[in-house]
Amino acid sequence: MDPTQSTLVQAQGLLRTRQISAVELTQAFLERIDRINPVINAYITVDHDGALEAARAADRCLRAGNATPLTGIPIGVKDLFCTENVRTTCGSRMLANFRPPYESTVTRRLKEAGAVILGKTNMDEFAMGSSNETSFFGPVRNPWDIGRIPGGSSGGSAAALAAHLALATIGSDTGGSIRQPAALTGISGLKPTYGRISRYGMIAFASSLDQAGPLARDAADIAVVLQILAGHDPMDSTSIEADVPDYFNTLANRLDGLRIGIPEEYHPDGLDPEIRCALKEAERVLLDLGASIIPVSLPHTRYAIPTYYIIAPAEASSNLARYDGIRFGYRCQEPKDLNDLYTRTRSEGFGPEVRRRIMLGTYVLSSGYYDAYYRKAQKVRRLIAQDFHQAFEAVDLLLTPTTPGTAFPLGERVDDPVAMYLSDIFTINVNLAGLPGMSIPCGVDQRGLPIGMQMIAPVLKEERVLATAHAFQCATSWHQRQPEL
Amino acid sequence: MSITAETVKHVANLARLKVDESGLPALVRQLSDILGLVEQLNELDTGNVVPMSHALDQPMPERADEVTNSNRREAMLANAPDTSQGYFRVPKIIE
């Protein structure tokens, strides 16, 4: 069997029973990446030497019998997690040659667990985008149809999995950037509770919304990776001090007694009928597994996009002020004075979408506008969060579509930011409320493109989302479909 | 709401970004579209709502004020575009 076609949990078994060595497994993925990545463009940097060195170390651990569940597992990491001495670009010209002098907590934990980091995956520039078209390193192609976008901003992480270029990947999600590309490429992706995984060394976009999370082929694989990543980190002041449950051993086959809410606002008239139909069918599967389905309302849902497009650009404009061409990153040629250095460095180093969001953020924070925009948005953010808290008094979990449509053609929305922003209409709310949300495949449209469904749980109830996803995947086979490459 | 070309140029200057005259009309239109979207929030009465600045309303933790980093000057300067004698170098700022 070709080991690149296995799940993470299956590969664990192959490694532990010595049917394959970590070096052989890593080589199989590196060879596949060398062959397929030129078409898909899922990786910006492939670390052949570092991966093989980690695989040799993993083989020593496996022989000595002190392996962790991730020892020898090949993983791709979104290119916004700082990796010491390995180029970390954030998809931007600004950081095209940046070699971080320190390690992010996410990658440090992966390395300490013995995982093999294959490389750094492509992404929208500074994680700003829903299609992976804003990357300085070129768009990522959707493995289901290379004329279509894979979603974004973690488009490289999602496409790498769909194309079997890793057993798991790490993404980040500020407004849907794990769940939306997972849905559009037919894989599973989890955004944990805000603060569940450390943000230390994760290049900042919107600090009150950013959260790292795993993408994988199924819920069981995600449980294994989340176990390593979750937990308190003193290096991140927003990291939560709470016990980490055993995610793998709480996976379920049945859902008896589980109350699932269906928010009416997530089924608007304009929803793609094929997505509506796939969600109806998913409800039937969940009922068969023992769950009950209850209609609920989240009345402030439609204010989430406007709220997000004040808060996220405002925080981004502050975070991205650090890119001044002096301490690290790109610097323009022959600046005539300091102001010219700042202005040309930033205008040449950032792409159009990043510049647009910095300007929007600067505008809403500028003198005289702060109360009208940023403060107003923070108030509406609370109303949106309260909708969820009230809904969770009656139900245990919410089920929604992940996206309003399936993968769209490359180039279709690049000149229309508002149309692009609306791709995240069902995912942004979850970031504003800080909740865990997960997308898993639940169907296909008439073109054969994947459809995703989103499950949302109360704060720190990742295990409930994973258990539900696992039970659904035991009863369905959508997550096993593979594109022809 | 629409935003004027003058405001766009002013904001660009605040953010230390340059706007080409040729790209200005498209940028004015796009920013106006986005601001039109966010104006929907004015439909809501939020007079008594407490602003939400943290996703979980957690207090900020404190730690002891101790030095934990070692001196890594070389590593910190390694990514700088221009350095001299252990410092970051910028164009002359005093005439």
XYZ file of C-alpha atoms in Angstrom:
580
model
C 0.000 0.000 0.000
C 1.164 3.557 -0.753
C 1.679 5.065 2.727
C 0.749 8.562 1.522
C -2.832 7.292 1.092
C -3.228 6.304 4.760
C -4.713 8.287 7.627
C -2.522 9.525 10.467
C -3.865 6.831 12.813
C -3.198 4.119 10.192
C 0.343 5.422 9.689
C 0.873 5.311 13.470
C 0.117 1.588 13.301
C 2.498 1.041 10.365
C 5.287 2.829 12.246
C 4.744 1.063 15.563
C 4.657 -2.406 14.010
C 7.776 -1.486 11.973
C 6.013 -2.209 8.659
C 7.499 1.074 7.570
C 10.222 3.297 8.991
C 9.760 7.005 9.625
C 12.454 7.705 7.011
C 10.584 5.627 4.401
C 7.306 7.361 5.253
C 8.907 10.809 5.054
C 10.634 9.975 1.764
C 7.329 8.822 0.283
C 5.760 12.195 1.138
C 8.773 14.220 -0.045
C 8.750 12.390 -3.391
C 5.021 12.982 -3.770
C 5.463 16.672 -2.893
C 8.258 17.007 -5.476
C 5.931 15.502 -8.092
C 2.596 17.160 -7.252
C 3.425 20.443 -5.536
C 4.457 22.200 -8.780
C 0.793 21.826 -9.854
C -0.990 22.510 -6.540
C 1.482 25.020 -4.990
C 0.470 23.947 -1.475
C 3.971 24.377 -0.026
C 6.052 27.555 -0.108
C 9.094 25.869 1.455
C 9.857 22.136 1.542
C 12.470 21.255 4.174
C 13.892 18.013 2.756
C 16.972 17.914 5.001
C 15.193 18.929 8.209
C 12.390 16.434 7.561
C 14.747 13.518 6.958
C 16.799 14.409 10.027
C 13.612 14.476 12.146
C 12.566 11.135 10.595
C 15.897 9.523 11.548
C 15.447 10.783 15.124
C 11.888 9.414 15.095
C 13.143 5.990 14.005
C 15.537 5.980 16.962
C 12.614 6.735 19.327
C 10.442 4.064 17.715
C 13.228 1.474 18.090
C 13.842 2.511 21.701
C 10.113 2.230 22.439
C 9.622 5.810 23.631
C 7.474 7.117 20.791
C 4.585 9.582 21.208
C 1.432 9.400 19.048
C 3.060 11.849 16.599
C 6.541 10.306 16.400
C 7.523 10.011 12.742
C 4.253 11.535 11.438
C 4.833 13.903 8.460
C 3.081 17.236 8.985
C 2.853 20.490 7.016
C 2.744 23.788 8.893
C 1.160 27.024 7.676
C 3.871 29.521 6.862
C 2.937 31.912 9.663
C 4.292 29.747 12.497
C 7.855 30.821 13.219
C 10.318 27.968 12.733
C 13.820 28.682 13.993
C 16.198 29.209 11.056
C 13.615 27.898 8.549
C 12.233 30.661 6.312
C 8.806 31.901 7.471
C 7.159 34.173 4.889
C 3.519 34.634 5.951
C 2.821 34.514 2.204
C 4.307 38.000 1.840
C 7.124 39.699 -0.017
C 7.660 41.553 3.275
C 8.962 38.369 4.930
C 10.191 36.508 1.841
C 13.655 36.052 3.388
C 12.760 36.034 7.089
C 14.486 33.323 9.130
C 13.005 33.504 12.634
C 15.477 33.506 15.528
C 12.981 31.539 17.658
C 10.443 28.717 17.502
C 6.652 29.082 17.823
C 5.043 27.078 20.633
C 2.984 25.120 18.076
C 6.032 23.919 16.109
C 8.094 23.402 19.266
C 5.400 21.091 20.628
C 5.185 19.196 17.322
C 8.968 18.746 17.215
C 9.171 17.685 20.860
C 6.486 15.074 20.128
C 8.673 13.676 17.344
C 6.599 14.882 14.386
C 8.347 15.376 11.043
C 7.760 18.876 9.658
C 7.809 18.497 5.863
C 7.635 22.193 5.119
C 5.715 25.421 5.289
C 2.361 25.624 3.551
C 1.092 28.400 1.313
C -1.445 30.935 2.544
C -3.101 34.229 1.767
C -0.721 37.085 2.544
C -0.727 37.669 6.326
C -3.738 35.295 6.427
C -5.925 37.953 4.777
C -8.051 36.266 2.181
C -10.601 33.546 1.516
C -9.187 32.062 -1.683
C -5.397 31.844 -1.305
C -5.028 34.212 -4.242
C -3.337 36.979 -2.222
C -0.145 34.950 -1.568
C 3.060 36.551 -2.879
C 4.087 32.994 -3.811
C 1.157 32.450 -6.167
C -2.295 30.941 -5.695
C -2.891 27.413 -4.410
C -4.940 25.166 -6.710
C -7.833 23.073 -5.444
C -6.898 19.389 -5.968
C -10.540 18.660 -6.926
C -10.348 21.118 -9.842
C -7.115 23.010 -10.433
C -9.043 25.852 -12.084
C -10.685 26.586 -8.731
C -9.554 28.105 -5.443
C -8.939 25.883 -2.389
C -10.299 28.495 0.022
C -8.212 30.497 2.426
C -6.381 31.663 4.205
C -5.001 28.206 5.162
C -5.473 27.082 1.537
C -2.062 25.431 1.318
C -2.676 23.435 4.496
C -6.038 22.209 3.171
C -4.871 21.480 -0.390
C -1.790 19.636 0.923
C -4.096 17.215 2.739
C -6.545 16.782 -0.131
C -3.573 16.017 -2.419
C -2.011 13.638 0.158
C 1.074 15.787 0.653
C 0.983 15.375 4.478
C -0.849 13.272 7.088
C -1.949 16.380 8.985
C -1.383 20.102 8.668
C -1.574 23.094 10.969
C -3.533 26.185 10.017
C -4.783 29.339 11.665
C -8.310 30.685 11.731
C -9.207 34.359 12.278
C -12.559 34.399 10.453
C -12.832 30.899 8.973
C -9.344 30.301 7.606
C -9.201 26.646 8.736
C -12.865 25.668 8.323
C -13.622 27.327 4.961
C -10.673 25.749 3.037
C -11.321 22.425 4.797
C -14.893 22.518 3.457
C -13.832 23.486 -0.081
C -11.197 20.714 -0.308
C -13.176 17.919 1.368
C -11.122 17.475 4.513
C -11.647 18.019 8.260
C -10.470 21.133 10.099
C -10.876 22.358 13.677
C -10.655 25.873 15.059
C -10.380 25.386 18.818
C -11.601 27.778 21.517
C -9.728 31.099 21.487
C -6.733 30.525 23.788
C -6.788 26.710 23.705
C -3.571 26.647 21.598
C -0.763 29.129 22.205
C -0.343 31.993 19.734
C 3.324 32.467 20.704
C 5.375 32.692 17.515
C 2.290 32.731 15.286
C 2.585 35.881 13.162
C -0.266 38.149 14.259
C -3.175 39.256 12.071
C -6.062 40.130 14.447
C -4.955 39.241 17.949
C -8.382 38.980 19.588
C -9.545 36.495 16.911
C -6.484 34.492 15.739
C -6.388 30.815 16.738
C -4.258 27.907 15.528
C -5.722 24.491 14.807
C -5.222 21.152 13.055
C -6.490 19.949 9.669
C -6.528 16.243 8.842
C -8.363 13.515 6.985
C -10.795 12.748 9.799
C -11.798 13.601 13.372
C -9.672 10.830 14.930
C -6.527 12.232 13.297
C -7.427 15.727 14.462
C -7.897 14.465 18.034
C -4.343 13.061 18.010
C -2.810 16.358 16.818
C -4.939 18.581 19.082
C -3.782 16.534 22.095
C -0.195 17.653 21.421
C -1.025 21.309 20.652
C -3.611 22.158 23.335
C -2.671 23.514 26.734
C -1.485 26.530 28.642
C 1.605 28.452 27.568
C 3.061 31.180 29.798
C 4.462 32.851 26.635
C 0.924 33.790 25.487
C -1.014 35.994 27.924
C -4.335 34.959 26.321
C -3.597 31.232 26.630
C -6.215 29.443 28.771
C -5.212 27.685 31.986
C -7.528 24.672 31.841
C -7.058 20.910 31.869
C -6.805 19.208 28.486
C -9.171 16.225 28.128
C -8.266 12.999 26.327
C -9.610 13.853 22.871
C -8.944 10.486 21.219
C -10.497 8.294 23.906
C -13.634 10.437 24.126
C -14.481 9.906 20.432
C -17.952 8.347 20.128
C -19.828 5.986 17.819
C -23.298 6.981 19.042
C -24.817 10.347 19.867
C -27.693 9.325 22.147
C -29.071 12.296 24.058
C -27.079 14.896 22.096
C -29.205 17.981 21.349
C -28.175 19.590 18.052
C -29.433 23.079 17.229
C -30.043 24.261 13.663
C -29.832 28.081 13.523
C -32.413 29.350 11.033
C -30.186 32.332 10.083
C -27.650 29.924 8.543
C -30.171 28.741 5.951
C -30.929 31.983 4.086
C -32.910 32.033 0.844
C -29.756 32.478 -1.223
C -28.095 29.315 0.121
C -26.890 26.949 -2.618
C -29.689 24.310 -2.870
C -27.155 21.489 -3.095
C -25.631 22.612 0.220
C -29.089 22.864 1.774
C -29.806 19.336 0.608
C -26.480 17.945 1.921
C -27.153 19.483 5.338
C -30.660 17.963 5.449
C -29.169 14.558 4.714
C -26.526 15.081 7.440
C -29.312 15.880 9.928
C -30.925 12.546 9.069
C -27.641 10.689 9.726
C -27.243 12.438 13.089
C -30.840 11.557 14.048
C -30.098 7.897 13.225
C -27.060 8.095 15.522
C -29.333 9.080 18.421
C -29.126 12.876 18.381
C -32.152 15.169 18.448
C -32.493 18.137 16.102
C -33.871 21.411 17.473
C -34.426 24.691 15.568
C -32.743 27.693 17.224
C -32.197 31.360 16.404
C -29.044 33.483 16.512
C -30.660 36.839 15.705
C -27.485 38.939 15.320
C -25.879 36.589 12.774
C -26.084 39.039 9.886
C -24.057 41.647 11.779
C -21.028 39.378 12.068
C -19.401 40.345 8.756
C -19.657 44.110 9.351
C -18.399 43.639 12.945
C -15.483 41.535 11.777
C -14.490 43.990 9.034
C -14.038 46.677 11.672
C -12.330 44.642 14.399
C -9.999 42.533 12.226
C -8.595 45.375 10.052
C -8.249 47.634 13.129
C -6.168 45.029 14.936
C -4.275 44.202 11.727
C -3.335 47.820 11.083
C -1.833 47.976 14.584
C -0.068 44.601 14.325
C 1.363 45.322 10.890
C 2.791 48.694 11.925
C 5.920 46.761 12.961
C 6.889 46.138 9.329
C 8.911 49.292 8.874
C 11.960 48.031 6.967
C 14.333 48.544 9.867
C 14.637 45.529 12.154
C 13.611 42.655 9.896
C 11.846 41.983 6.634
C 11.870 43.764 3.296
C 13.441 47.214 2.827
C 13.059 49.357 -0.304
C 16.133 50.297 -2.343
C 17.938 53.611 -1.729
C 15.490 55.434 0.572
C 16.022 59.189 0.471
C 14.915 59.717 4.082
C 13.222 57.829 6.916
C 9.675 58.623 5.802
C 10.460 57.493 2.266
C 11.945 54.296 3.713
C 8.754 53.516 5.679
C 6.363 54.399 2.877
C 8.098 52.653 0.001
C 9.031 49.609 2.103
C 5.406 49.104 3.122
C 3.931 49.902 -0.311
C 6.322 47.512 -2.092
C 6.388 44.833 0.643
C 2.612 44.423 1.144
C 0.172 43.251 -1.546
C -3.105 45.040 -2.415
C -5.435 43.189 -0.007
C -3.114 43.730 2.966
C -2.715 47.407 2.068
C -6.512 47.735 1.749
C -7.109 46.219 5.186
C -4.385 48.322 6.825
C -6.028 51.435 5.376
C -9.477 50.344 6.514
C -8.138 49.653 10.009
C -6.280 52.955 10.112
C -9.472 54.749 9.065
C -11.752 53.149 11.684
C -9.196 53.827 14.433
C -8.417 57.369 13.319
C -9.244 60.412 15.429
C -12.994 61.012 15.649
C -14.001 57.604 14.273
C -12.940 55.236 17.078
C -16.283 55.319 18.934
C -18.387 55.182 15.780
C -16.597 52.138 14.415
C -14.293 50.143 16.710
C -16.223 50.664 19.956
C -19.539 50.059 18.206
C -18.168 46.824 16.728
C -16.961 45.640 20.141
C -20.479 46.151 21.479
C -22.100 44.234 18.633
C -19.479 41.524 19.146
C -20.906 41.000 22.625
C -24.450 40.703 21.225
C -23.226 38.052 18.776
C -21.472 36.118 21.559
C -24.602 36.348 23.756
C -26.700 34.786 20.961
C -24.502 31.701 21.154
C -24.544 31.539 24.962
C -28.347 31.692 24.931
C -28.602 29.002 22.250
C -26.346 26.708 24.290
C -28.856 26.811 27.151
C -31.158 24.707 24.962
C -28.753 22.666 22.820
C -25.323 21.007 23.157
C -24.013 21.710 19.671
C -24.906 23.783 16.620
C -24.883 22.457 13.057
C -24.566 24.796 10.063
C -23.195 24.833 6.519
C -19.507 25.854 6.552
C -19.742 27.952 3.380
C -22.571 29.445 1.290
C -21.167 27.835 -1.906
C -18.577 25.315 -3.113
C -15.118 26.196 -4.480
C -15.296 29.060 -6.994
C -13.062 29.628 -10.059
C -9.685 31.348 -9.641
C -9.940 35.069 -10.318
C -13.708 35.279 -9.918
C -13.726 37.566 -6.852
C -10.250 39.145 -6.760
C -11.498 42.629 -7.666
C -14.585 42.544 -5.460
C -13.556 42.486 -1.794
C -17.141 42.489 -0.499
C -18.070 39.380 -2.526
C -14.888 37.709 -1.245
C -15.668 38.634 2.378
C -19.115 37.076 2.111
C -17.503 33.625 1.604
C -16.905 33.648 5.369
C -20.481 34.488 6.363
C -21.015 31.247 8.341
C -17.602 31.008 10.020
C -16.778 34.526 11.241
C -19.366 34.493 14.040
C -17.535 31.664 15.763
C -14.287 33.670 15.965
C -16.095 36.721 17.320
C -17.577 34.551 20.097
C -14.277 32.676 20.700
C -15.927 29.252 20.324
C -14.622 25.931 18.947
C -15.858 25.125 15.439
C -15.085 22.330 13.036
C -15.804 21.599 9.376
C -16.107 18.075 7.994
C -17.190 16.853 4.559
C -20.893 15.985 4.208
C -21.557 15.771 0.467
C -20.650 16.887 -3.049
C -22.236 19.203 -5.593
C -23.077 18.229 -9.186
C -19.505 19.029 -10.275
C -18.167 16.639 -7.626
C -16.851 19.501 -5.481
C -16.876 18.907 -1.712
C -19.490 20.394 0.627
C -18.666 20.944 4.300
C -20.755 21.161 7.448
C -19.779 23.097 10.539
C -20.276 22.053 14.138
C -19.996 24.686 16.879
C -19.732 23.935 20.618
C -19.517 25.978 23.823
C -16.151 27.240 25.073
C -13.589 24.437 25.653
C -15.931 21.685 24.418
C -13.661 20.574 21.571
C -14.186 16.952 22.603
C -17.930 17.294 21.933
C -17.296 18.516 18.383
C -14.724 15.786 17.760
C -16.948 13.038 19.177
C -19.857 14.142 16.983
C -17.641 14.392 13.903
C -16.201 10.938 14.566
C -19.644 9.344 14.966
C -20.760 11.009 11.711
C -17.632 9.756 9.926
C -18.203 6.205 11.228
C -21.630 6.335 9.537
C -20.613 8.096 6.284
C -17.787 7.955 3.760
C -17.601 11.549 2.471
C -14.255 12.016 4.258
C -12.771 9.079 2.334
C -13.359 10.518 -1.134
C -10.162 11.452 -2.937
C -9.479 13.685 -5.940
C -7.763 12.174 -8.981
C -4.339 13.696 -9.446
C -21.291 55.823 3.152
C -18.731 56.823 0.580
C -15.217 57.949 1.296
C -13.481 60.705 -0.676
C -10.211 60.456 -2.576
C -8.744 63.059 -0.188
C -9.625 60.920 2.851
C -8.093 57.846 1.218
C -4.852 59.755 0.607
C -4.865 61.066 4.193
C -5.378 57.563 5.636
C -2.683 56.144 3.338
C -0.260 58.710 4.690
C -1.183 57.852 8.296
C -0.476 54.172 7.521
C 2.732 55.063 5.630
C 1.385 53.609 2.400
C 1.606 55.125 -1.043
C -1.436 55.258 -3.334
C -0.846 55.600 -7.065
C -3.155 58.078 -8.785
C -4.054 55.366 -11.296
C -5.193 52.981 -8.560
C -7.018 55.625 -6.521
C -10.530 55.421 -8.065
C -10.713 51.623 -7.601
C -9.474 51.896 -4.009
C -12.011 54.652 -3.221
C -14.794 52.452 -4.611
C -13.653 49.306 -2.745
C -13.237 51.093 0.588
C -16.639 52.762 0.128
C -18.213 49.349 -0.545
C -16.675 47.925 2.634
C -17.721 50.935 4.718
C -21.226 50.602 3.263
C -21.249 47.045 4.577
C -20.111 48.020 8.064
C -22.655 50.867 8.353
C -25.312 48.172 8.900
C -24.241 48.170 12.555
C -25.977 51.532 12.999
C -29.320 49.673 12.841
C -28.593 48.298 16.320
C -29.135 50.142 19.587
C -26.059 49.285 21.650
C -26.390 51.994 24.308
C -26.195 49.682 27.323
C -23.940 46.981 25.884
C -20.475 46.601 27.419
C -17.802 46.474 24.675
C -16.210 43.030 24.292
C -12.447 43.340 24.043
C -11.487 39.732 24.815
C -13.058 36.624 23.321
C -13.504 35.005 26.752
C -13.548 38.039 29.065
C -10.485 36.656 30.859
C -8.444 39.001 33.048
C -4.849 39.594 31.974
C -2.497 37.381 33.978
C 0.581 38.864 35.647
C 4.037 37.380 35.997
C 7.131 38.217 37.987
C 9.221 40.939 36.329
C 12.321 38.843 35.737
C 14.766 38.758 32.853
C 14.440 35.407 31.106
C 16.115 36.156 27.768
C 19.827 35.876 27.222
C 21.741 38.385 25.086
C 21.152 37.314 21.483
C 22.230 40.459 19.675
C 23.750 38.644 16.683
C 20.627 36.511 16.159
C 18.343 39.545 16.444
C 20.399 41.567 13.965
C 20.700 38.699 11.481
C 17.370 39.551 9.787
C 17.948 43.302 9.647
C 18.293 44.858 6.166
C 21.160 47.116 7.296
C 23.301 47.093 10.444
C 26.465 48.759 11.667
C 28.601 47.999 14.741
C 25.876 45.993 16.404
C 23.040 48.461 15.677
C 20.196 48.765 13.169
C 21.089 51.396 10.593
C 18.579 53.890 9.090
C 18.952 56.853 6.715
C 20.227 60.062 8.273
C 17.395 61.713 10.254
C 19.120 64.885 11.542
C 20.432 67.505 9.146
